[in-house]
């Protein structure tokens, strides 16, 4: 399979850029003619991953986050990367309700939301190096396509 399109954005790890990240990915996704629900799912997952980079990866330091999106047939592949503190135990971090920042009212549901809204998620992290979250969503899966011939 060949990629049909690709984009990359790099931005500061400021909380106000979380909305920018959501909109940038959603705008790129529109070429697949997604439903409103599919766009909402992707935006939520992107928001969670970017927020994790800002709060947990960089712990308030202003550094760079990169988002790379690819479209392969009818699948969106989103890779969000930071070069922050990384995680020692990815499996533990992905458990629902697990948080390292309860004092900041973090619910520990970020990865659970990403898993719920996307078809596939992979997390790679190394302490002191950073974290990469790769997510996939197939657009139009299960959607009935009506044509004039089906009437």
XYZ file of C-alpha atoms in Angstrom:
151
model
C 0.000 0.000 0.000
C 1.222 3.459 -0.817
C 0.560 6.605 1.148
C -1.586 9.013 -0.812
C -0.861 12.147 1.205
C 1.195 13.303 4.158
C 1.669 16.373 6.346
C 3.716 17.372 9.373
C 3.389 20.248 11.818
C 5.717 21.194 14.650
C 4.587 23.554 17.377
C 5.417 24.747 20.887
C 4.190 22.665 23.816
C 1.827 25.379 25.033
C -1.669 24.433 26.171
C -3.195 26.979 23.768
C -1.714 24.979 20.846
C -3.770 21.889 21.699
C -6.716 23.393 19.779
C -4.447 24.147 16.825
C -3.309 20.512 16.752
C -6.904 19.247 16.761
C -7.946 21.542 13.919
C -4.829 20.863 11.816
C -5.404 17.109 11.907
C -9.161 17.504 11.340
C -8.515 19.733 8.307
C -6.125 17.156 6.853
C -8.662 14.396 7.512
C -11.417 16.118 5.491
C -10.026 14.755 2.220
C -11.397 11.339 3.260
C -14.936 12.759 3.575
C -15.379 11.688 7.220
C -18.588 11.892 9.190
C -18.895 14.463 11.968
C -18.514 11.624 14.480
C -15.294 10.395 12.841
C -13.823 13.914 12.931
C -14.834 14.283 16.570
C -13.215 10.946 17.463
C -9.920 11.910 15.839
C -9.927 15.392 17.377
C -10.499 13.935 20.854
C -7.674 11.400 20.479
C -5.271 14.070 19.166
C -6.227 16.365 22.025
C -5.454 13.674 24.597
C -2.078 12.813 23.072
C -0.992 16.448 22.772
C -2.156 17.211 26.313
C -0.128 14.233 27.586
C 2.971 15.636 25.867
C 2.431 19.080 27.381
C 1.563 17.995 30.935
C 3.516 14.779 31.372
C 6.229 14.791 28.694
C 7.482 18.331 29.163
C 6.040 19.073 32.607
C 5.415 22.713 31.712
C 8.652 23.364 29.797
C 8.110 24.919 26.373
C 9.619 22.600 23.794
C 8.436 21.113 20.489
C 5.697 18.612 19.670
C 5.445 17.155 16.184
C 2.410 15.680 14.509
C 2.809 13.715 11.325
C -0.290 12.528 9.473
C -0.478 10.120 6.584
C -3.390 8.846 4.588
C -3.139 5.313 3.311
C -6.191 4.402 1.238
C -9.068 5.246 3.631
C -6.996 5.140 6.839
C -5.619 8.127 8.717
C -2.345 7.485 10.556
C -1.382 10.098 13.154
C 1.983 10.138 14.914
C 2.440 12.552 17.821
C 5.962 12.867 19.210
C 7.620 14.717 22.046
C 11.196 14.663 23.280
C 10.210 14.922 26.930
C 10.877 12.826 30.004
C 9.416 9.605 28.555
C 7.804 6.780 30.519
C 9.389 3.844 32.291
C 6.253 1.699 32.238
C 4.003 2.276 29.214
C 1.608 -0.554 30.161
C 0.986 1.012 33.570
C 0.558 4.485 32.060
C -2.095 3.124 29.690
C -4.243 1.685 32.491
C -7.523 3.579 32.936
C -7.448 5.915 35.938
C -3.632 5.786 36.267
C -2.103 9.237 36.583
C 1.193 10.612 37.788
C -0.382 14.040 38.295
C -3.404 13.641 40.623
C -2.566 17.050 42.127
C -3.366 18.619 38.734
C -6.800 16.950 38.606
C -5.687 14.565 35.852
C -8.194 11.727 35.447
C -5.835 9.133 33.981
C -8.190 8.490 31.064
C -6.130 9.945 28.185
C -4.914 6.650 26.732
C -8.307 5.022 27.363
C -9.966 7.760 25.298
C -7.384 7.363 22.526
C -8.045 3.615 22.450
C -11.822 4.124 22.470
C -11.896 6.660 19.626
C -9.241 5.232 17.324
C -8.962 1.798 15.704
C -5.360 1.223 16.733
C -2.890 2.882 19.100
C 0.781 2.175 19.708
C 2.898 3.933 22.327
C 6.691 3.947 22.287
C 8.526 5.681 25.099
C 11.986 5.811 26.554
C 12.895 7.635 29.751
C 14.890 10.769 28.987
C 14.250 10.465 25.240
C 10.518 11.042 24.745
C 7.278 9.450 23.667
C 5.679 8.674 20.321
C 1.982 7.849 20.058
C 0.854 6.389 16.743
C -2.879 6.085 16.119
C -4.920 4.835 13.171
C -8.528 5.386 12.187
C -10.185 3.884 9.127
C -12.728 6.302 7.734
C -16.052 5.044 6.415
C -15.784 1.652 8.082
C -19.250 0.144 8.298
C -20.834 3.085 6.506
C -23.510 2.294 3.949
C -22.696 3.922 0.624
C -25.828 4.705 -1.344
C -25.718 5.042 -5.081
C -28.490 5.749 -7.562
C -28.230 2.096 -8.608
C -29.165 0.888 -5.126
C -32.537 2.656 -5.205
